[in-house]
PDB file of C-alpha atoms (C1' of nucleotides) in Angstrom:
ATOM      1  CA  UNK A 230       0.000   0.000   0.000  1.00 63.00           C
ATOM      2  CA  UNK A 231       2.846   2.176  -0.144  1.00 68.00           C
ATOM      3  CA  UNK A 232       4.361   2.520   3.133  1.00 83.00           C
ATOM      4  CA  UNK A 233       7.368   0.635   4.583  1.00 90.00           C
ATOM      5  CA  UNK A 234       6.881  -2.215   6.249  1.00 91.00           C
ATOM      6  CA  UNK A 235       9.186  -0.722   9.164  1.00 94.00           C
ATOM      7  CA  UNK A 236       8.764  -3.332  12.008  1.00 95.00           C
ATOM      8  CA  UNK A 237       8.782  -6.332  10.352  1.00 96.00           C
ATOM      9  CA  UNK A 238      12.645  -5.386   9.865  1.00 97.00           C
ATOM     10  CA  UNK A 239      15.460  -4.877  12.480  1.00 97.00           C
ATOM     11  CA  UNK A 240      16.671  -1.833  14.449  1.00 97.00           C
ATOM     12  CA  UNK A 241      19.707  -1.867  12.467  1.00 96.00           C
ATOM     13  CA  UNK A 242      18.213  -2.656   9.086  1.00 98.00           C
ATOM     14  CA  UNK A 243      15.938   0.230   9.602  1.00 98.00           C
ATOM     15  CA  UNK A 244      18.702   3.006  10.411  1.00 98.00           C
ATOM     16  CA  UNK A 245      21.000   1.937   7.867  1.00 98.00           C
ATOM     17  CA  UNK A 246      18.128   2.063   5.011  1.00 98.00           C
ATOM     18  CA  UNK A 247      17.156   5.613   6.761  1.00 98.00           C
ATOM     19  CA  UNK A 248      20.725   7.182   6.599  1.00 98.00           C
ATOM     20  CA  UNK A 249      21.286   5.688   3.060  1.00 98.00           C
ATOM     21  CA  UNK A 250      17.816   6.937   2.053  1.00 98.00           C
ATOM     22  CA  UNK A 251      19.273  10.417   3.277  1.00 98.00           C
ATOM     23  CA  UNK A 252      22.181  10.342   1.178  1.00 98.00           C
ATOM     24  CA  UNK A 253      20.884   8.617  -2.035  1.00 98.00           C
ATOM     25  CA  UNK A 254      20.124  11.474  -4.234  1.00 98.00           C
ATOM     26  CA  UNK A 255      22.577  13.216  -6.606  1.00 98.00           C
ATOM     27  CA  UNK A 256      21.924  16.879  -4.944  1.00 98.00           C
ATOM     28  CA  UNK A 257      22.143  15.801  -1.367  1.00 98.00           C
ATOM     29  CA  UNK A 258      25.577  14.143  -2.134  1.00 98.00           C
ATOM     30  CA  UNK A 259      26.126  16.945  -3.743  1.00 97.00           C
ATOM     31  CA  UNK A 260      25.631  19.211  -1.033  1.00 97.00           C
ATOM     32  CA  UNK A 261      27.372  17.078   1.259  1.00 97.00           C
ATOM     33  CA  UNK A 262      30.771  17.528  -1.368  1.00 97.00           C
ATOM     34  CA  UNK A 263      30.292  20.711  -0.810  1.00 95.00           C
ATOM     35  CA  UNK A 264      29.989  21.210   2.532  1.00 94.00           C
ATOM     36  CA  UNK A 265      33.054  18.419   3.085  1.00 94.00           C
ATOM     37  CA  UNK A 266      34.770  20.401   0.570  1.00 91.00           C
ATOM     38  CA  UNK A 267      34.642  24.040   2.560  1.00 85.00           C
ATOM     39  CA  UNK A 268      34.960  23.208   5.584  1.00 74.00           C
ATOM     40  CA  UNK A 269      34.404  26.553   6.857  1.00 71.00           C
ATOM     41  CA  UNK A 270      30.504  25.830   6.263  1.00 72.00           C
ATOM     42  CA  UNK A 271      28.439  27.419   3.439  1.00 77.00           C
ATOM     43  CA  UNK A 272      24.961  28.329   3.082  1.00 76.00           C
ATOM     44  CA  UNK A 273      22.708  29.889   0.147  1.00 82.00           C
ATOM     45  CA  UNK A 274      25.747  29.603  -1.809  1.00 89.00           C
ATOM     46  CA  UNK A 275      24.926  26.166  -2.659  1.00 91.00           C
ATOM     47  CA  UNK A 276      21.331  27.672  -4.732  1.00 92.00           C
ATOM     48  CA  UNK A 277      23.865  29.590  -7.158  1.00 88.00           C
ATOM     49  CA  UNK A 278      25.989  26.628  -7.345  1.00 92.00           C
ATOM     50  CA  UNK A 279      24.034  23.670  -8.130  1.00 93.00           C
ATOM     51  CA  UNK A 280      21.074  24.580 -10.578  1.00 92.00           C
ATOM     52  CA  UNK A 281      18.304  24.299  -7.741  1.00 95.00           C
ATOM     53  CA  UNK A 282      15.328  26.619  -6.571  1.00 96.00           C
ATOM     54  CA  UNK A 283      16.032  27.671  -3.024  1.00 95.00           C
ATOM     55  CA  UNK A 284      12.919  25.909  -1.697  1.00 96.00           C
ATOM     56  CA  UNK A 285      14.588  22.523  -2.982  1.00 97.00           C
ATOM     57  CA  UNK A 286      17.745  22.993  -1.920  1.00 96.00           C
ATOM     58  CA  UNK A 287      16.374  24.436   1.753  1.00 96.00           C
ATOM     59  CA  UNK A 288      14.460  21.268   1.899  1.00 97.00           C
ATOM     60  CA  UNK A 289      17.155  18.838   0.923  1.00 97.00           C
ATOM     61  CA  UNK A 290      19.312  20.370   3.815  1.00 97.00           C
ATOM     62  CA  UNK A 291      16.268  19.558   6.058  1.00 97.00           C
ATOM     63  CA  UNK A 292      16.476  15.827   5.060  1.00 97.00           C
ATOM     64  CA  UNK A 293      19.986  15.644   5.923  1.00 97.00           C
ATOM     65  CA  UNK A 294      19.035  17.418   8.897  1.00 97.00           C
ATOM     66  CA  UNK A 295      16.588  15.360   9.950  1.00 97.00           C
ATOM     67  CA  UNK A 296      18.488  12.269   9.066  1.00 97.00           C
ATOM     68  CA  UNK A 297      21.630  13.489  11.826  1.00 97.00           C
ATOM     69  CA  UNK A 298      23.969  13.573   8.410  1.00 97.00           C
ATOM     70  CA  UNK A 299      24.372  17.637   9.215  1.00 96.00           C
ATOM     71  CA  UNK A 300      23.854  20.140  11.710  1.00 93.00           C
ATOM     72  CA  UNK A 301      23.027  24.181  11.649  1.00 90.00           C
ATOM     73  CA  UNK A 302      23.761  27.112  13.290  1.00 89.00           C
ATOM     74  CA  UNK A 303      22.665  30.738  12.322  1.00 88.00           C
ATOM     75  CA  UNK A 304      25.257  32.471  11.659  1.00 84.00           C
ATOM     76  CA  UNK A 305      24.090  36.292  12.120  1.00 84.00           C
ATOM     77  CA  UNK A 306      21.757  36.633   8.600  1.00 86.00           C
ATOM     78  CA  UNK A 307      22.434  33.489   7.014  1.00 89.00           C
ATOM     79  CA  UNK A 308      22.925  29.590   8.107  1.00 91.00           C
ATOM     80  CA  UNK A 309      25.753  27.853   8.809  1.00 91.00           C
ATOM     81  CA  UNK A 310      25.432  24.070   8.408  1.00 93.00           C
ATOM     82  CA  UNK A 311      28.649  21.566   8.777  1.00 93.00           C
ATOM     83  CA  UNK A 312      28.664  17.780   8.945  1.00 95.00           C
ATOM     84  CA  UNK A 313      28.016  15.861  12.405  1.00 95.00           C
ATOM     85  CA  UNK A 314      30.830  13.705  12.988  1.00 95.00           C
ATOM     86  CA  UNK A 315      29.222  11.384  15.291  1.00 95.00           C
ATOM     87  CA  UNK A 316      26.507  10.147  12.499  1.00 96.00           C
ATOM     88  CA  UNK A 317      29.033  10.401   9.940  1.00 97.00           C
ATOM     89  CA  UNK A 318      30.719   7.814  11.744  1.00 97.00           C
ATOM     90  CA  UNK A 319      28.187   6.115  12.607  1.00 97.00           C
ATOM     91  CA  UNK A 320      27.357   5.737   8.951  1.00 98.00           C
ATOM     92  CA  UNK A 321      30.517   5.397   8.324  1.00 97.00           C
ATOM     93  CA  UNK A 322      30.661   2.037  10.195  1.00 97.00           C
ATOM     94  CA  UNK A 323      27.463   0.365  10.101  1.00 97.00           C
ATOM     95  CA  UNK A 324      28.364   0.734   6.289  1.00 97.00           C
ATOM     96  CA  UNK A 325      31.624  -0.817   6.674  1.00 96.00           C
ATOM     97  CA  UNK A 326      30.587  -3.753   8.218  1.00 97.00           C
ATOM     98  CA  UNK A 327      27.723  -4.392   6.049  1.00 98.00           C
ATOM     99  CA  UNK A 328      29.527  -4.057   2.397  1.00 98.00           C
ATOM    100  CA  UNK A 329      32.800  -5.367   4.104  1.00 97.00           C
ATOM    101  CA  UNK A 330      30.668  -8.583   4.940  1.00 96.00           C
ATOM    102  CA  UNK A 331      30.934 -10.067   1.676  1.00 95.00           C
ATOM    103  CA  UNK A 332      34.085 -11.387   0.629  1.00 90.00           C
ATOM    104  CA  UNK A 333      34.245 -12.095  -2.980  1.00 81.00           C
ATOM    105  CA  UNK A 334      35.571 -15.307  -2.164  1.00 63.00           C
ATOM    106  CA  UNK A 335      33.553 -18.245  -2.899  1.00 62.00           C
ATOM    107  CA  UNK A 336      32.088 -18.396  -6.961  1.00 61.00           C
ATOM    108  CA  UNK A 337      28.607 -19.011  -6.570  1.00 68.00           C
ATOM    109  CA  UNK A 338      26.191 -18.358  -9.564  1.00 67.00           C
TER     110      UNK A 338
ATOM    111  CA  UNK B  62       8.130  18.422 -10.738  1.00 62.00           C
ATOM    112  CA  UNK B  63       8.594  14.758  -9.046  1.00 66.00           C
ATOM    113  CA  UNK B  64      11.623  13.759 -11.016  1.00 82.00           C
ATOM    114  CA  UNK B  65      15.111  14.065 -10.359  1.00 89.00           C
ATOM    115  CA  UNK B  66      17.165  16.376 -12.412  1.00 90.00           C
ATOM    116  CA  UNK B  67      20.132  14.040 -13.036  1.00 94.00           C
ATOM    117  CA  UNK B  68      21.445  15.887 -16.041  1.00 94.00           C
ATOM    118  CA  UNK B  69      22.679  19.270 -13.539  1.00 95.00           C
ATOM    119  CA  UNK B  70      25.175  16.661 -11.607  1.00 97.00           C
ATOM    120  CA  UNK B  71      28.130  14.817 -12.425  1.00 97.00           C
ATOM    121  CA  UNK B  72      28.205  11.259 -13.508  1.00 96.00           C
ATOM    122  CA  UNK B  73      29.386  10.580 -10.519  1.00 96.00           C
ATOM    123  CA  UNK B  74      27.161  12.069  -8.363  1.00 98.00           C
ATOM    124  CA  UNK B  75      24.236   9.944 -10.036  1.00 97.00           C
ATOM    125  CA  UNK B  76      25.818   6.843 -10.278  1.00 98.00           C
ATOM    126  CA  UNK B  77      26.952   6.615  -5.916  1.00 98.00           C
ATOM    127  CA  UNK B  78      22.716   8.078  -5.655  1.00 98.00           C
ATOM    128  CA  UNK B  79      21.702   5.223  -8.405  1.00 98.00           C
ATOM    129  CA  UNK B  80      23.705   2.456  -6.048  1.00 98.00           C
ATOM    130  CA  UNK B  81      22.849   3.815  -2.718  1.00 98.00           C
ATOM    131  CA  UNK B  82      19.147   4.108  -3.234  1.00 98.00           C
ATOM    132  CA  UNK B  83      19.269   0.262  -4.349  1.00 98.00           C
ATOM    133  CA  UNK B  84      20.450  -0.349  -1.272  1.00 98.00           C
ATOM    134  CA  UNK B  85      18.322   2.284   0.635  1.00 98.00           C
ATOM    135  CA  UNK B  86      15.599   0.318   1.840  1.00 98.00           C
ATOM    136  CA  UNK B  87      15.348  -2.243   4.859  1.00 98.00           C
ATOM    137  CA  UNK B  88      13.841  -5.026   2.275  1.00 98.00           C
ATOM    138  CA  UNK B  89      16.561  -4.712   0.319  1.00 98.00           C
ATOM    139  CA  UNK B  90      19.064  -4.955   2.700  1.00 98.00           C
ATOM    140  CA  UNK B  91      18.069  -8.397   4.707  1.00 97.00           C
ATOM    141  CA  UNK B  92      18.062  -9.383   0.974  1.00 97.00           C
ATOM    142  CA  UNK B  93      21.873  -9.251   0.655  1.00 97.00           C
ATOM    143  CA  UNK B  94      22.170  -9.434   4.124  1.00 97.00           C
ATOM    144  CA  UNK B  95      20.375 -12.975   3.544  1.00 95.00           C
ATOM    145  CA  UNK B  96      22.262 -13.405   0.157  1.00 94.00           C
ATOM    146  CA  UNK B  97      25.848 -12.591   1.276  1.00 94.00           C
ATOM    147  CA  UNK B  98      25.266 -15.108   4.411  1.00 91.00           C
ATOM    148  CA  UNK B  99      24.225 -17.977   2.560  1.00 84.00           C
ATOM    149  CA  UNK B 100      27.126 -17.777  -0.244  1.00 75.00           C
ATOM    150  CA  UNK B 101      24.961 -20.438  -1.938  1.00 70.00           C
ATOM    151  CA  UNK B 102      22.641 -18.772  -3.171  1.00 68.00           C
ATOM    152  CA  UNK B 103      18.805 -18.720  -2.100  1.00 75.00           C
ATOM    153  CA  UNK B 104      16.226 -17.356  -4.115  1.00 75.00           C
ATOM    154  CA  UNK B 105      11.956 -18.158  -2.729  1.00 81.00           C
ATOM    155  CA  UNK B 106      13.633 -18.809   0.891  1.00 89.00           C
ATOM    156  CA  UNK B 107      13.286 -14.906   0.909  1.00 91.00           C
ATOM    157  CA  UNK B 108       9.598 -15.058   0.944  1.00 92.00           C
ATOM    158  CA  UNK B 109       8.851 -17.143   4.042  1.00 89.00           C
ATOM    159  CA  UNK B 110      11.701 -15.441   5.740  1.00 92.00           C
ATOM    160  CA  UNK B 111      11.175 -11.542   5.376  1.00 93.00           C
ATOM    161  CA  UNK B 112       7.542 -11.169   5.943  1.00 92.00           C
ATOM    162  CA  UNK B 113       6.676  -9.670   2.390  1.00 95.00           C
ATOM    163  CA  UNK B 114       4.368 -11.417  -0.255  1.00 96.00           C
ATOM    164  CA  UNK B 115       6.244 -13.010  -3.187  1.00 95.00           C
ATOM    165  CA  UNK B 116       5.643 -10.125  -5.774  1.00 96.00           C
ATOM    166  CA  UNK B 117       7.022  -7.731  -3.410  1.00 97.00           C
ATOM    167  CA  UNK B 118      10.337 -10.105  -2.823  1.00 96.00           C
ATOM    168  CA  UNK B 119      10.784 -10.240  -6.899  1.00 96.00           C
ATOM    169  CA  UNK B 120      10.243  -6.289  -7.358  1.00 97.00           C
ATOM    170  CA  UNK B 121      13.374  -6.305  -5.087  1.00 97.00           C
ATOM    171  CA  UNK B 122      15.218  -9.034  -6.649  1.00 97.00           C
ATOM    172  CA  UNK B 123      14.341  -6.905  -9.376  1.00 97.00           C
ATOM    173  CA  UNK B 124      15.654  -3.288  -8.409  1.00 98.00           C
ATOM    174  CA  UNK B 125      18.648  -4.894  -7.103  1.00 97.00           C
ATOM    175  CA  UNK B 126      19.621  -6.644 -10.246  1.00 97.00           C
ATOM    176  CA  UNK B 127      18.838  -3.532 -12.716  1.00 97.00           C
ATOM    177  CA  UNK B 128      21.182  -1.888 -10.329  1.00 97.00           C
ATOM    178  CA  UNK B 129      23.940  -4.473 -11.140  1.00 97.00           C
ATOM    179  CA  UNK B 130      24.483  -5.440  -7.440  1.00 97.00           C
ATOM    180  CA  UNK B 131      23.221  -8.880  -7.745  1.00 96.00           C
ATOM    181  CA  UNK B 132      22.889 -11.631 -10.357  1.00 93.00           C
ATOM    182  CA  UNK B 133      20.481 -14.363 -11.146  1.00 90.00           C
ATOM    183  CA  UNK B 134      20.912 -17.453 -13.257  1.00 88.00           C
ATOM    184  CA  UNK B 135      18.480 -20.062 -13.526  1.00 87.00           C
ATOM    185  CA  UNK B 136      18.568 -23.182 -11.229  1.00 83.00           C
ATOM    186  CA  UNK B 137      16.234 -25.516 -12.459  1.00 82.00           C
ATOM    187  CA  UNK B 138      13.129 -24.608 -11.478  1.00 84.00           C
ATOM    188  CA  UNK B 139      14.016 -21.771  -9.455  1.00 88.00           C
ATOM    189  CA  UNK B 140      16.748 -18.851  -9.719  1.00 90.00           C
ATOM    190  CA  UNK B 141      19.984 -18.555  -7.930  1.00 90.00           C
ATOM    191  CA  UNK B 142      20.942 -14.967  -7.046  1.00 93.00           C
ATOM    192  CA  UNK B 143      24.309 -13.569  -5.724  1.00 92.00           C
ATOM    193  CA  UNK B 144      26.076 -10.562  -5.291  1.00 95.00           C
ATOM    194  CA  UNK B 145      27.712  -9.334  -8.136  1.00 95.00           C
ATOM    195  CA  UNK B 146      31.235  -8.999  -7.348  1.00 95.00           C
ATOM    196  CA  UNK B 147      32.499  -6.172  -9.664  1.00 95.00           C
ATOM    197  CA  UNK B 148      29.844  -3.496  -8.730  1.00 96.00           C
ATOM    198  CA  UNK B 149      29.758  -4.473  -4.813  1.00 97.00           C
ATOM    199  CA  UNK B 150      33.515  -3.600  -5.275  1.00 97.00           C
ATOM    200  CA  UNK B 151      32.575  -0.538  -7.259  1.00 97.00           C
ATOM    201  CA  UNK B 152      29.986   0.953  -4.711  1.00 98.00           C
ATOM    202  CA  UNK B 153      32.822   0.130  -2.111  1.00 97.00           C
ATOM    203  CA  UNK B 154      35.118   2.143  -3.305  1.00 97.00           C
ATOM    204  CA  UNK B 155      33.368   5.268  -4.604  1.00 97.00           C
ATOM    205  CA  UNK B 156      31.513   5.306  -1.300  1.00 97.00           C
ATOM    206  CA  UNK B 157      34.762   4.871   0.875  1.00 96.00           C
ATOM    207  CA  UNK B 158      36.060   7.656  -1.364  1.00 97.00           C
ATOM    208  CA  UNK B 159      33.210   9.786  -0.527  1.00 98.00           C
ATOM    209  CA  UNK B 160      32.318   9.094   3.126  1.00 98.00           C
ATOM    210  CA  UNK B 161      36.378   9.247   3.719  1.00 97.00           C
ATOM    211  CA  UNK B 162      36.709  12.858   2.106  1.00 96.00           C
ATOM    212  CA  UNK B 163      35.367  14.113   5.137  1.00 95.00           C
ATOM    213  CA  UNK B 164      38.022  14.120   7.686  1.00 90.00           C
ATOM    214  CA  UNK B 165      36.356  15.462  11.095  1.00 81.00           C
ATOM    215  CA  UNK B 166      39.213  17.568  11.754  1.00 64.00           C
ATOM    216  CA  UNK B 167      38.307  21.369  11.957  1.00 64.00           C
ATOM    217  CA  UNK B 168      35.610  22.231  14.096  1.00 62.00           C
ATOM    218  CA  UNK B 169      32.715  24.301  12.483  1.00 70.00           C
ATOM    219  CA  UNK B 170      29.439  24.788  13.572  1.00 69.00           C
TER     220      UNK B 170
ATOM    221  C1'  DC C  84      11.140  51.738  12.115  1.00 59.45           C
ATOM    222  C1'  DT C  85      11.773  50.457   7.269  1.00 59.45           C
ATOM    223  C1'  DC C  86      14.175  47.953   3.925  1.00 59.45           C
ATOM    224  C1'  DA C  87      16.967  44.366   2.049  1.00 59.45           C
ATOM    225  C1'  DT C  88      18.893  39.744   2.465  1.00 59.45           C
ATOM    226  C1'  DT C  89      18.605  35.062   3.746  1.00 59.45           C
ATOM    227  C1'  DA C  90      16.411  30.917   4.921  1.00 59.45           C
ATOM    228  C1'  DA C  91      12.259  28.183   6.110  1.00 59.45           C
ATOM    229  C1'  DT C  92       7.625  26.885   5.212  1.00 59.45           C
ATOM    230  C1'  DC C  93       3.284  26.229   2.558  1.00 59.45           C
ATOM    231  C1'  DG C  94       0.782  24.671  -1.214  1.00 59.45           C
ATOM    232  C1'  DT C  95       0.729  22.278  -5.336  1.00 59.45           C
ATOM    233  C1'  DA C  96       1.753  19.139  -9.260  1.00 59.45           C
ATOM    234  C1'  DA C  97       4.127  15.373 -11.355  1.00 59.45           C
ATOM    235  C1'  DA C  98       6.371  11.246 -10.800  1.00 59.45           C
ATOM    236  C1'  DA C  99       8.339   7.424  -8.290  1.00 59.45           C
ATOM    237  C1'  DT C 100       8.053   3.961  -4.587  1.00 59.45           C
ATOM    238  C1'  DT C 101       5.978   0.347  -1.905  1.00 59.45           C
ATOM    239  C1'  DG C 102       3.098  -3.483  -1.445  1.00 59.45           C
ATOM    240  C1'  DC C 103      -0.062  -6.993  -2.812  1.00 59.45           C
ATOM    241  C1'  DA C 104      -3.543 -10.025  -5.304  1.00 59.45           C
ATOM    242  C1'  DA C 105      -4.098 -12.049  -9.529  1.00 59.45           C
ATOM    243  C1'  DT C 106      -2.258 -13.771 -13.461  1.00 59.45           C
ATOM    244  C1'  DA C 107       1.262 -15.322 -16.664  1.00 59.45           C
ATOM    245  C1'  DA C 108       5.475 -17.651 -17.772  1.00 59.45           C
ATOM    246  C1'  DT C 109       8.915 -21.279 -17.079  1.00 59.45           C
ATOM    247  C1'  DA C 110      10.724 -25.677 -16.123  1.00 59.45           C
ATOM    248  C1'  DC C 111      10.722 -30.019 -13.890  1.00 59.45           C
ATOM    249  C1'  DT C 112       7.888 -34.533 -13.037  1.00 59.45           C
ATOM    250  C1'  DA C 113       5.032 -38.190 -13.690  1.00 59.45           C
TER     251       DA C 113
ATOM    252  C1'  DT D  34       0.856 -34.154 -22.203  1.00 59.45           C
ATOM    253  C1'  DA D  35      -1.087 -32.694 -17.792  1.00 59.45           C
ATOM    254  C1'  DG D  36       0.142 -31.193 -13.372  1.00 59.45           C
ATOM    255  C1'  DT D  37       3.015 -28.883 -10.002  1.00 59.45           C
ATOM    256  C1'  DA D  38       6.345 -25.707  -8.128  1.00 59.45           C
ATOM    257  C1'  DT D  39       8.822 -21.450  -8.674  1.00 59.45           C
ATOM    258  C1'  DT D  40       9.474 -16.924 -10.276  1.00 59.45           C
ATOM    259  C1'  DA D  41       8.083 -12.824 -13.122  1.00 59.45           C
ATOM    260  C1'  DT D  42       4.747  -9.615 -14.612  1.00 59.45           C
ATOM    261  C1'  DT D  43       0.571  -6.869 -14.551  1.00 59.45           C
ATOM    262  C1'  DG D  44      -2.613  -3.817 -12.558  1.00 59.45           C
ATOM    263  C1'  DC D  45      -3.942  -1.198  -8.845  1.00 59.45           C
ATOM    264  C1'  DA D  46      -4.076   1.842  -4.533  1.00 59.45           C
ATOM    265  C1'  DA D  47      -1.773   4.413  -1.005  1.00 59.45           C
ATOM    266  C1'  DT D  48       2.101   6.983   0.088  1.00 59.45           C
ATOM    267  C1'  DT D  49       6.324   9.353  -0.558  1.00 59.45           C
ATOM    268  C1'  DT D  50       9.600  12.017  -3.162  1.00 59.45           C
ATOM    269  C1'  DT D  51      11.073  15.788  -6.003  1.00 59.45           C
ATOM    270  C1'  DA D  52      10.738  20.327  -7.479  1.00 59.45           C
ATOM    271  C1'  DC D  53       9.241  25.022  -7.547  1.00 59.45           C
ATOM    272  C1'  DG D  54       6.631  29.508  -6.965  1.00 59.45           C
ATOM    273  C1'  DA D  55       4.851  32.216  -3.434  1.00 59.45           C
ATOM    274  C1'  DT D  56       4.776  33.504   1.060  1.00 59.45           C
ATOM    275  C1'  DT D  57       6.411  33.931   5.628  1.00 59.45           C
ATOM    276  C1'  DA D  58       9.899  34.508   9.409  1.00 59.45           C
ATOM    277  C1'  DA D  59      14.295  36.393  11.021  1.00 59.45           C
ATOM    278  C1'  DT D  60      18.242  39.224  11.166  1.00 59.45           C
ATOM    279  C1'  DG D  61      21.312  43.089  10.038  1.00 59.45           C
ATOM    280  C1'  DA D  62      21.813  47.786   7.813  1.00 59.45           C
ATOM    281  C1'  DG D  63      20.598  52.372   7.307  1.00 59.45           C
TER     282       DG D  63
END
DNA sequence: CTCATTAATCGTAAAATTGCAATAATACTA
DNA sequence: TAGTATTATTGCAATTTTACGATTAATGAG
């Protein structure tokens, strides 16, 4: 019907799928280049530089927001946003142990 | 307008998004999960164990395999699926390259 | 206080995703 | 060949995502 089956999955199957969801779009990886990139953190310059409306890009920061992937602080008239380490790395590991579970070892099909 | 504008980002910006939302959904993930663990391959054993109808299992199968991350080759009278070593390695590296860009070094925010 | 700049939110439209029942296709078995 | 088991496909409904114009805060400048 349209909706995740949520609970019929684990704890850790959920999050991963959550912060992946978060990342797994071409502007919000994007954005996340950019803000890596800078690290002094940038704002509204992001609308001039990829070819998005300010409403989109304002709400793709909001999903990485609201996903932990970033964090934002005002910074007198505009917003300063930055990457949160601690979900980075938590990312950053769940990840690793997932796609570092298979070993290309045994031939199968 | 509802559809992602692919063709203002780079290559490689929509081919990490492409992977990452194959793997961006809880389903998708007990699949491999299920997949990598059993290096013989399953294929229906899926259905009874996630709780999801059989068309639902095969749209998955499905999404996974357009997105080159797993194989299927006919096993009799059912299919055989495994992960597909090249692009697991692929999605590996570009996303170690990516998530590892960001070195939490200078505070920000 | 008024004005300009910046960012968030609202409302809307188009498209994609998720899930399933029903049906079709495929291949083995007797 | 008829029957059975397994997987794929089709069609549908509900929901979510993507994108943007328009509007609404919020802050600093004059």
């Amino acid at each position: 019907m349209g909706l995740t089956r949520s609970e019929i999955f684990t704890e850790e199957q959920n999050l991963l799928a959550s912060l992946l969801k978060a990342v797994a779009h071409p502007a919000r990886i994007a954005i996340l280049q950019r803000i890596i990139l800078s690290n002094t953190c940038i704002c509204g310059d992001l609308v001039g530089e990829l070819g998005l409306a300010q409403a989109t890009i304002s709400q793709h920061l909001k999903e990485l927001k609201s996903a932990g992937l970033i964090q934002g602080t005002i910074e007198g008239v505009s917003v300063c946003y930055c990457i949160n380490p601690k979900v980075w790395k938590l990312l950053e590991n769940r990840l690793g142990e997932f796609l570092g579970s298979y070993k290309g070892a045994t031939e199968c099909c």
